[in-house]
Short mmCIF file of C-alpha atoms in Angstrom, two decimals:
data_model
loop_
_atom_site.label_atom_id
_atom_site.label_comp_id
_atom_site.label_asym_id
_atom_site.label_seq_id
_atom_site.Cartn_x
_atom_site.Cartn_y
_atom_site.Cartn_z
CA MET C 1 -70.52 60.53 -57.49
CA ALA C 2 -70.41 59.06 -60.98
CA SER C 3 -71.38 55.43 -61.46
CA ALA C 4 -68.72 52.78 -61.99
CA GLY C 5 -69.88 52.35 -65.57
CA SER C 6 -69.73 56.03 -66.49
CA ARG C 7 -66.35 56.48 -64.80
CA PHE C 8 -64.93 53.46 -66.58
CA GLN C 9 -66.29 54.66 -69.92
CA ALA C 10 -64.81 58.13 -69.37
CA PHE C 11 -61.49 56.53 -68.55
CA MET C 12 -61.49 54.39 -71.69
CA ASN C 13 -62.38 57.39 -73.86
CA HIS C 14 -59.81 59.71 -72.30
CA PRO C 15 -56.78 60.52 -74.50
CA ALA C 16 -54.47 59.30 -71.73
CA GLY C 17 -56.35 56.02 -71.42
CA PRO C 18 -55.01 52.72 -72.75
CA LYS C 19 -56.20 50.97 -75.86
CA THR C 20 -56.29 47.79 -73.83
CA VAL C 21 -57.02 47.07 -70.21
CA PHE C 22 -54.86 44.66 -68.28
CA PHE C 23 -56.55 42.40 -65.73
CA TRP C 24 -54.00 40.80 -63.45
CA ALA C 25 -54.59 37.37 -61.93
CA PRO C 26 -52.51 37.18 -58.73
CA MET C 27 -53.18 33.45 -58.41
CA MET C 28 -55.24 30.72 -60.04
CA LYS C 29 -58.01 31.00 -57.46
CA TRP C 30 -58.60 34.60 -58.49
CA ALA C 31 -58.17 33.98 -62.23
CA LEU C 32 -60.21 36.02 -64.66
CA VAL C 33 -62.77 33.95 -66.56
CA LEU C 34 -64.48 35.97 -69.27
CA ALA C 35 -66.00 35.09 -72.62
CA GLY C 36 -64.58 31.58 -72.61
CA ILE C 37 -61.04 32.73 -71.85
CA LYS C 38 -59.13 30.08 -69.92
CA ASP C 39 -58.00 30.58 -66.36
CA LEU C 40 -54.70 32.36 -65.87
CA SER C 41 -52.55 30.07 -63.78
CA ARG C 42 -49.28 31.95 -63.36
CA PRO C 43 -48.96 34.70 -60.72
CA ALA C 44 -47.48 37.34 -63.03
CA GLU C 45 -49.48 36.57 -66.17
CA LYS C 46 -51.69 39.28 -67.63
CA LEU C 47 -54.58 39.29 -70.04
CA SER C 48 -55.23 42.02 -72.60
CA VAL C 49 -58.90 42.69 -73.29
CA SER C 50 -59.98 44.71 -76.30
CA GLN C 51 -61.38 48.18 -75.76
CA ASN C 52 -64.75 47.22 -77.19
CA PHE C 53 -65.04 44.28 -74.83
CA ALA C 54 -63.99 46.44 -71.90
CA LEU C 55 -66.65 49.00 -72.78
CA ALA C 56 -69.21 46.20 -72.96
CA LEU C 57 -68.53 45.56 -69.28
CA THR C 58 -70.14 48.90 -68.46
CA GLY C 59 -73.48 47.31 -69.26
CA MET C 60 -73.12 45.10 -66.20
CA ILE C 61 -74.81 47.47 -63.81
CA TRP C 62 -74.25 45.07 -60.91
CA VAL C 63 -70.55 45.86 -61.04
CA ARG C 64 -70.09 48.59 -58.42
CA TYR C 65 -66.34 48.83 -58.05
CA CYS C 66 -63.73 46.67 -59.63
CA PHE C 67 -60.00 46.22 -59.33
CA VAL C 68 -58.45 47.43 -62.59
CA ILE C 69 -54.76 47.82 -63.24
CA THR C 70 -53.88 49.89 -66.31
CA PRO C 71 -50.59 50.76 -68.03
CA VAL C 72 -51.00 54.48 -67.30
CA ASN C 73 -51.41 56.51 -64.15
CA TYR C 74 -54.90 57.91 -64.50
CA PRO C 75 -57.22 58.63 -61.55
CA LEU C 76 -60.29 57.00 -63.06
CA ALA C 77 -58.43 53.70 -62.97
CA ALA C 78 -59.84 53.34 -59.45
CA VAL C 79 -63.05 51.87 -60.87
CA ASN C 80 -61.89 48.56 -59.37
CA PHE C 81 -62.99 45.19 -60.82
CA PHE C 82 -63.04 42.50 -58.12
CA VAL C 83 -61.99 39.24 -59.78
CA GLY C 84 -63.68 36.31 -58.07
CA THR C 85 -63.64 32.57 -58.66
CA ASN C 86 -66.43 32.83 -61.22
CA GLY C 87 -65.46 36.08 -62.93
CA LEU C 88 -66.34 39.65 -62.02
CA VAL C 89 -67.87 40.03 -58.58
CA GLN C 90 -69.40 43.10 -57.00
CA LEU C 91 -67.82 43.95 -53.69
CA GLY C 92 -70.57 42.90 -51.33
CA ARG C 93 -71.94 43.74 -47.93
CA ILE C 94 -69.66 45.34 -45.40
CA ALA C 95 -69.73 43.68 -41.98
CA HIS C 96 -67.81 45.91 -39.60
CA ILE C 97 -66.46 44.44 -36.38
CA GLY C 98 -66.76 47.05 -33.66
CA ARG C 99 -64.24 47.85 -30.91
CA ASN C 100 -61.77 45.12 -31.86
CA PHE C 101 -58.75 47.11 -30.64
CA ALA C 102 -58.77 47.76 -26.88
CA ASP C 103 -56.90 51.07 -27.13
CA HIS C 104 -59.43 52.41 -29.63
CA ALA C 105 -62.36 51.38 -27.44
CA LYS C 106 -60.77 53.14 -24.48
CA GLU C 107 -60.03 56.37 -26.37
CA LEU C 108 -63.76 56.69 -27.10
CA ASN C 109 -64.70 55.74 -23.52
CA ASN C 110 -66.32 52.51 -24.68
CA ALA C 111 -66.26 49.22 -22.82
CA VAL C 112 -63.91 46.59 -24.24
CA PRO C 113 -66.18 43.82 -25.60
CA THR C 114 -66.09 40.26 -24.28
CA GLU C 115 -67.50 38.84 -27.51
CA PRO C 116 -67.51 40.13 -31.10
CA PHE C 117 -70.24 42.39 -32.41
CA PHE C 118 -70.74 43.84 -35.85
CA PHE C 119 -72.88 46.26 -37.82
CA LEU C 120 -73.48 46.57 -41.56
CA LYS C 121 -72.48 49.33 -43.96
CA PRO C 122 -74.06 49.80 -47.41
CA THR C 123 -72.21 49.06 -50.63
CA SER C 124 -73.01 52.60 -51.77
CA SER C 125 -70.38 53.81 -49.29
CA TYR C 126 -67.48 52.27 -51.28
CA ILE C 127 -64.95 54.53 -52.97
CA GLY C 128 -61.54 53.69 -54.38
CA ASN C 129 -58.01 55.02 -54.32
CA GLY C 130 -57.82 58.55 -55.72
CA ASP C 131 -61.42 59.41 -54.85
CA SER C 132 -62.60 61.97 -52.30
CA ILE C 133 -64.36 61.53 -48.99
CA GLU C 134 -67.43 63.78 -48.93
CA ILE C 135 -68.48 65.21 -45.56
CA PRO C 136 -72.04 66.55 -45.22
CA LYS C 137 -72.62 69.88 -43.54
CA GLY C 138 -72.68 69.67 -39.75
CA VAL C 139 -70.94 66.29 -39.60
CA VAL C 140 -67.81 65.60 -37.55
CA ALA C 141 -66.19 62.81 -39.60
CA HIS C 142 -63.51 60.57 -38.07
CA HIS C 143 -61.14 58.25 -39.94
CA GLU C 144 -60.56 54.64 -38.84
CA VAL C 145 -57.93 52.69 -40.82
CA GLU C 146 -58.53 48.94 -40.96
CA LEU C 147 -57.49 45.61 -42.44
CA ALA C 148 -60.32 44.33 -44.62
CA VAL C 149 -60.91 40.62 -45.20
CA VAL C 150 -62.56 39.76 -48.52
CA ILE C 151 -64.62 36.58 -48.37
CA GLY C 152 -63.66 34.14 -51.12
CA SER C 153 -66.61 31.73 -51.09
CA LYS C 154 -70.06 31.32 -49.59
CA ALA C 155 -69.73 30.80 -45.84
CA ARG C 156 -72.36 29.65 -43.34
CA ASP C 157 -71.75 28.19 -39.88
CA VAL C 158 -68.02 27.99 -40.55
CA SER C 159 -65.95 25.85 -38.18
CA PRO C 160 -62.80 27.33 -36.59
CA ALA C 161 -60.62 24.77 -38.38
CA LYS C 162 -61.87 25.85 -41.83
CA ALA C 163 -62.23 29.60 -41.31
CA ASP C 164 -58.98 30.51 -43.09
CA SER C 165 -60.10 28.70 -46.25
CA TYR C 166 -62.91 31.23 -46.72
CA ILE C 167 -60.52 34.17 -46.96
CA GLY C 168 -60.21 35.25 -50.59
CA GLY C 169 -57.77 38.07 -49.97
CA TYR C 170 -57.20 41.25 -48.03
CA ALA C 171 -57.51 44.98 -48.60
CA LEU C 172 -56.84 48.25 -46.85
CA ALA C 173 -59.95 50.16 -45.85
CA ILE C 174 -60.95 53.28 -43.96
CA ASP C 175 -64.16 53.20 -41.97
CA MET C 176 -65.41 56.77 -41.89
CA THR C 177 -67.70 57.62 -38.99
CA ALA C 178 -69.95 60.63 -38.49
CA ARG C 179 -68.98 60.80 -34.84
CA ASN C 180 -71.49 63.40 -33.68
CA MET C 181 -74.28 61.51 -35.43
CA GLN C 182 -73.12 58.28 -33.81
CA ASP C 183 -72.94 59.88 -30.36
CA LYS C 184 -76.49 61.21 -30.70
CA ALA C 185 -77.75 57.79 -31.83
CA LYS C 186 -76.06 56.08 -28.88
CA LYS C 187 -77.62 58.47 -26.38
CA SER C 188 -81.04 57.87 -27.92
CA GLY C 189 -80.60 54.10 -28.06
CA LEU C 190 -80.88 54.14 -31.85
CA PRO C 191 -78.85 52.27 -34.52
CA TRP C 192 -75.69 53.81 -36.02
CA SER C 193 -76.59 53.11 -39.64
CA ALA C 194 -76.71 56.74 -40.76
CA ALA C 195 -73.45 57.60 -38.99
CA LYS C 196 -71.57 54.79 -40.73
CA GLY C 197 -73.39 54.53 -44.04
CA LEU C 198 -72.97 57.91 -45.71
CA ASP C 199 -71.81 57.87 -49.34
CA THR C 200 -67.99 57.71 -49.68
CA PHE C 201 -67.59 56.50 -46.07
CA THR C 202 -65.82 53.22 -46.96
CA PRO C 203 -62.66 53.86 -49.00
CA ILE C 204 -61.10 50.53 -49.98
CA SER C 205 -57.93 49.54 -51.82
CA SER C 206 -57.35 46.91 -54.46
CA LEU C 207 -57.15 43.27 -53.42
CA VAL C 208 -54.00 41.99 -51.71
CA ASP C 209 -53.25 38.35 -52.45
CA LYS C 210 -53.30 36.02 -49.44
CA SER C 211 -49.80 34.83 -50.25
CA LEU C 212 -48.42 38.32 -49.60
CA ILE C 213 -49.69 38.34 -46.02
CA PRO C 214 -48.56 35.10 -44.35
CA ASP C 215 -49.86 36.25 -40.96
CA PRO C 216 -52.76 38.73 -41.02
CA HIS C 217 -52.38 39.12 -37.27
CA ASN C 218 -49.01 40.82 -37.72
CA VAL C 219 -49.65 43.62 -40.20
CA ASP C 220 -48.84 47.29 -39.75
CA LEU C 221 -51.56 49.86 -40.46
CA TRP C 222 -51.02 53.60 -40.66
CA LEU C 223 -52.88 56.72 -41.70
CA SER C 224 -51.66 60.27 -42.19
CA VAL C 225 -53.49 63.56 -42.68
CA ASP C 226 -51.62 66.28 -44.59
CA GLY C 227 -48.39 64.35 -43.97
CA GLU C 228 -48.90 63.95 -40.22
CA ILE C 229 -49.28 60.40 -38.89
CA ARG C 230 -52.56 60.11 -36.98
CA GLN C 231 -52.92 56.34 -36.67
CA ARG C 232 -50.26 53.66 -36.46
CA GLY C 233 -50.90 50.17 -35.17
CA ASN C 234 -50.53 46.46 -35.73
CA THR C 235 -53.20 43.81 -36.16
CA SER C 236 -51.56 41.79 -33.38
CA ASP C 237 -53.53 44.08 -31.05
CA MET C 238 -56.88 42.72 -32.22
CA ILE C 239 -59.06 41.41 -29.41
CA PHE C 240 -60.70 38.77 -31.61
CA ASN C 241 -58.71 37.15 -34.41
CA ILE C 242 -59.88 36.81 -38.00
CA PRO C 243 -60.95 33.13 -37.85
CA ASP C 244 -63.04 33.96 -34.77
CA LEU C 245 -64.67 36.83 -36.65
CA ILE C 246 -65.51 34.63 -39.64
CA VAL C 247 -66.91 31.90 -37.36
CA TYR C 248 -69.02 34.37 -35.41
CA THR C 249 -70.32 36.39 -38.36
CA SER C 250 -71.13 33.31 -40.48
CA SER C 251 -73.10 31.82 -37.57
CA ILE C 252 -75.46 34.79 -37.76
CA MET C 253 -75.69 35.44 -41.49
CA THR C 254 -74.44 33.71 -44.62
CA LEU C 255 -71.38 35.44 -46.04
CA GLU C 256 -71.21 35.61 -49.83
CA GLU C 257 -68.21 35.77 -52.13
CA GLY C 258 -67.09 39.39 -52.24
CA ASP C 259 -68.44 40.34 -48.83
CA VAL C 260 -66.00 42.38 -46.76
CA LEU C 261 -65.19 42.12 -43.06
CA LEU C 262 -63.66 45.23 -41.52
CA THR C 263 -61.63 44.00 -38.57
CA GLY C 264 -61.25 47.07 -36.36
CA THR C 265 -59.00 50.09 -36.01
CA PRO C 266 -56.08 51.08 -33.76
CA LYS C 267 -56.15 54.20 -31.61
CA GLY C 268 -55.59 57.68 -32.99
CA VAL C 269 -58.87 58.43 -34.75
CA SER C 270 -59.44 62.11 -35.43
CA ALA C 271 -61.60 64.46 -37.46
CA LEU C 272 -61.13 65.18 -41.16
CA HIS C 273 -61.98 68.49 -42.80
CA PRO C 274 -62.54 69.61 -46.40
CA GLY C 275 -59.19 70.25 -48.03
CA ASN C 276 -57.32 67.54 -46.09
CA GLN C 277 -55.24 64.98 -47.95
CA VAL C 278 -55.42 61.50 -46.47
CA ARG C 279 -52.93 58.70 -47.07
CA ALA C 280 -53.08 55.23 -45.56
CA GLY C 281 -51.00 52.11 -45.93
CA LEU C 282 -50.69 48.43 -45.09
CA GLN C 283 -47.25 46.87 -44.66
CA LEU C 284 -45.50 43.90 -43.11
CA PRO C 285 -43.40 44.84 -40.05
CA GLY C 286 -39.83 45.76 -40.92
CA GLU C 287 -40.50 45.96 -44.66
CA SER C 288 -40.56 49.12 -46.76
CA ARG C 289 -42.91 47.72 -49.40
CA ILE C 290 -46.47 49.03 -49.12
CA LEU C 291 -48.85 46.18 -49.94
CA ALA C 292 -51.93 48.38 -50.17
CA GLU C 293 -52.33 52.13 -50.17
CA LEU C 294 -55.06 54.75 -50.26
CA SER C 295 -54.61 58.38 -51.24
CA LEU C 296 -57.78 60.43 -50.84
CA GLY C 297 -59.03 63.97 -50.88
CA VAL C 298 -61.65 65.38 -48.53
CA LYS C 299 -64.38 67.77 -49.59
CA GLU C 300 -67.73 69.08 -48.42
CA ARG C 301 -70.67 67.14 -49.74
CA ASN C 302 -73.12 69.08 -51.87
CA GLY C 303 -76.42 67.46 -51.07
CA ALA C 304 -79.72 67.69 -49.27
CA PHE C 305 -78.53 66.29 -45.94
CA THR C 306 -77.33 68.53 -43.11
CA PHE C 307 -76.79 67.24 -39.57
CA ARG C 308 -78.23 69.69 -37.08
CA GLY C 309 -77.31 67.94 -33.84
#
């Protein structure tokens, strides 16, 4: 997979690409602060950055994926600049909350947990809208659509009363799982890192402003494969709510700005195969507007790794 810098540069040099890039600031807290430019304080205001300056950003190798909105529909726009309180922020560690929907735990014959637990996924697993999920040979890869919580500021030993203030925004994500690798690891008493951490195994959308989701515990999630709905659920079915997850996770490790909490998936997980087209969405109940969306291809990974069971 091409680096964020090379993809962004190819996009800027493409004939269909814009001469300027538009960075949108959904609210003052997430305003873009670059090269002495003042904060953008109005929700709909946009900032035009010159092409040369935009290309200079490719030198920031710490930028992995960023949220970029451009005036043309071009697939490489999914490079994704994440605009944090102090400028551009790399999407950080992925803390995934396991078995947070009872129906999903039951469909995999897992016990429903009595307290939260989480595992980590690497940042190298991120891909954006329009990218492709790559499945290594021998792997049975399952989709798990989830609400992602993006941490807005450094959080350690957070109190329940203040947990909401550490939420910087939301996103739609898909936690891909190499199910046969995970099953083998479980039977052997080994960690799941390889089963969850393969490249391209964390598709994530652009940031959704907090103001657009007044109650994150009442959000519809859905995922379709080749036009057929496979998963449909609501975050009201979470076992542990988001403040509880922030409190618990931050009591174990410090959460940094840009870190992502994946909050669990509803039932209906199933295998993906090369050639599938995957679409997922996040909406408020009863509303037609899709707040976040992912459209992804699926292909076989050309690489050294093959799972042999």
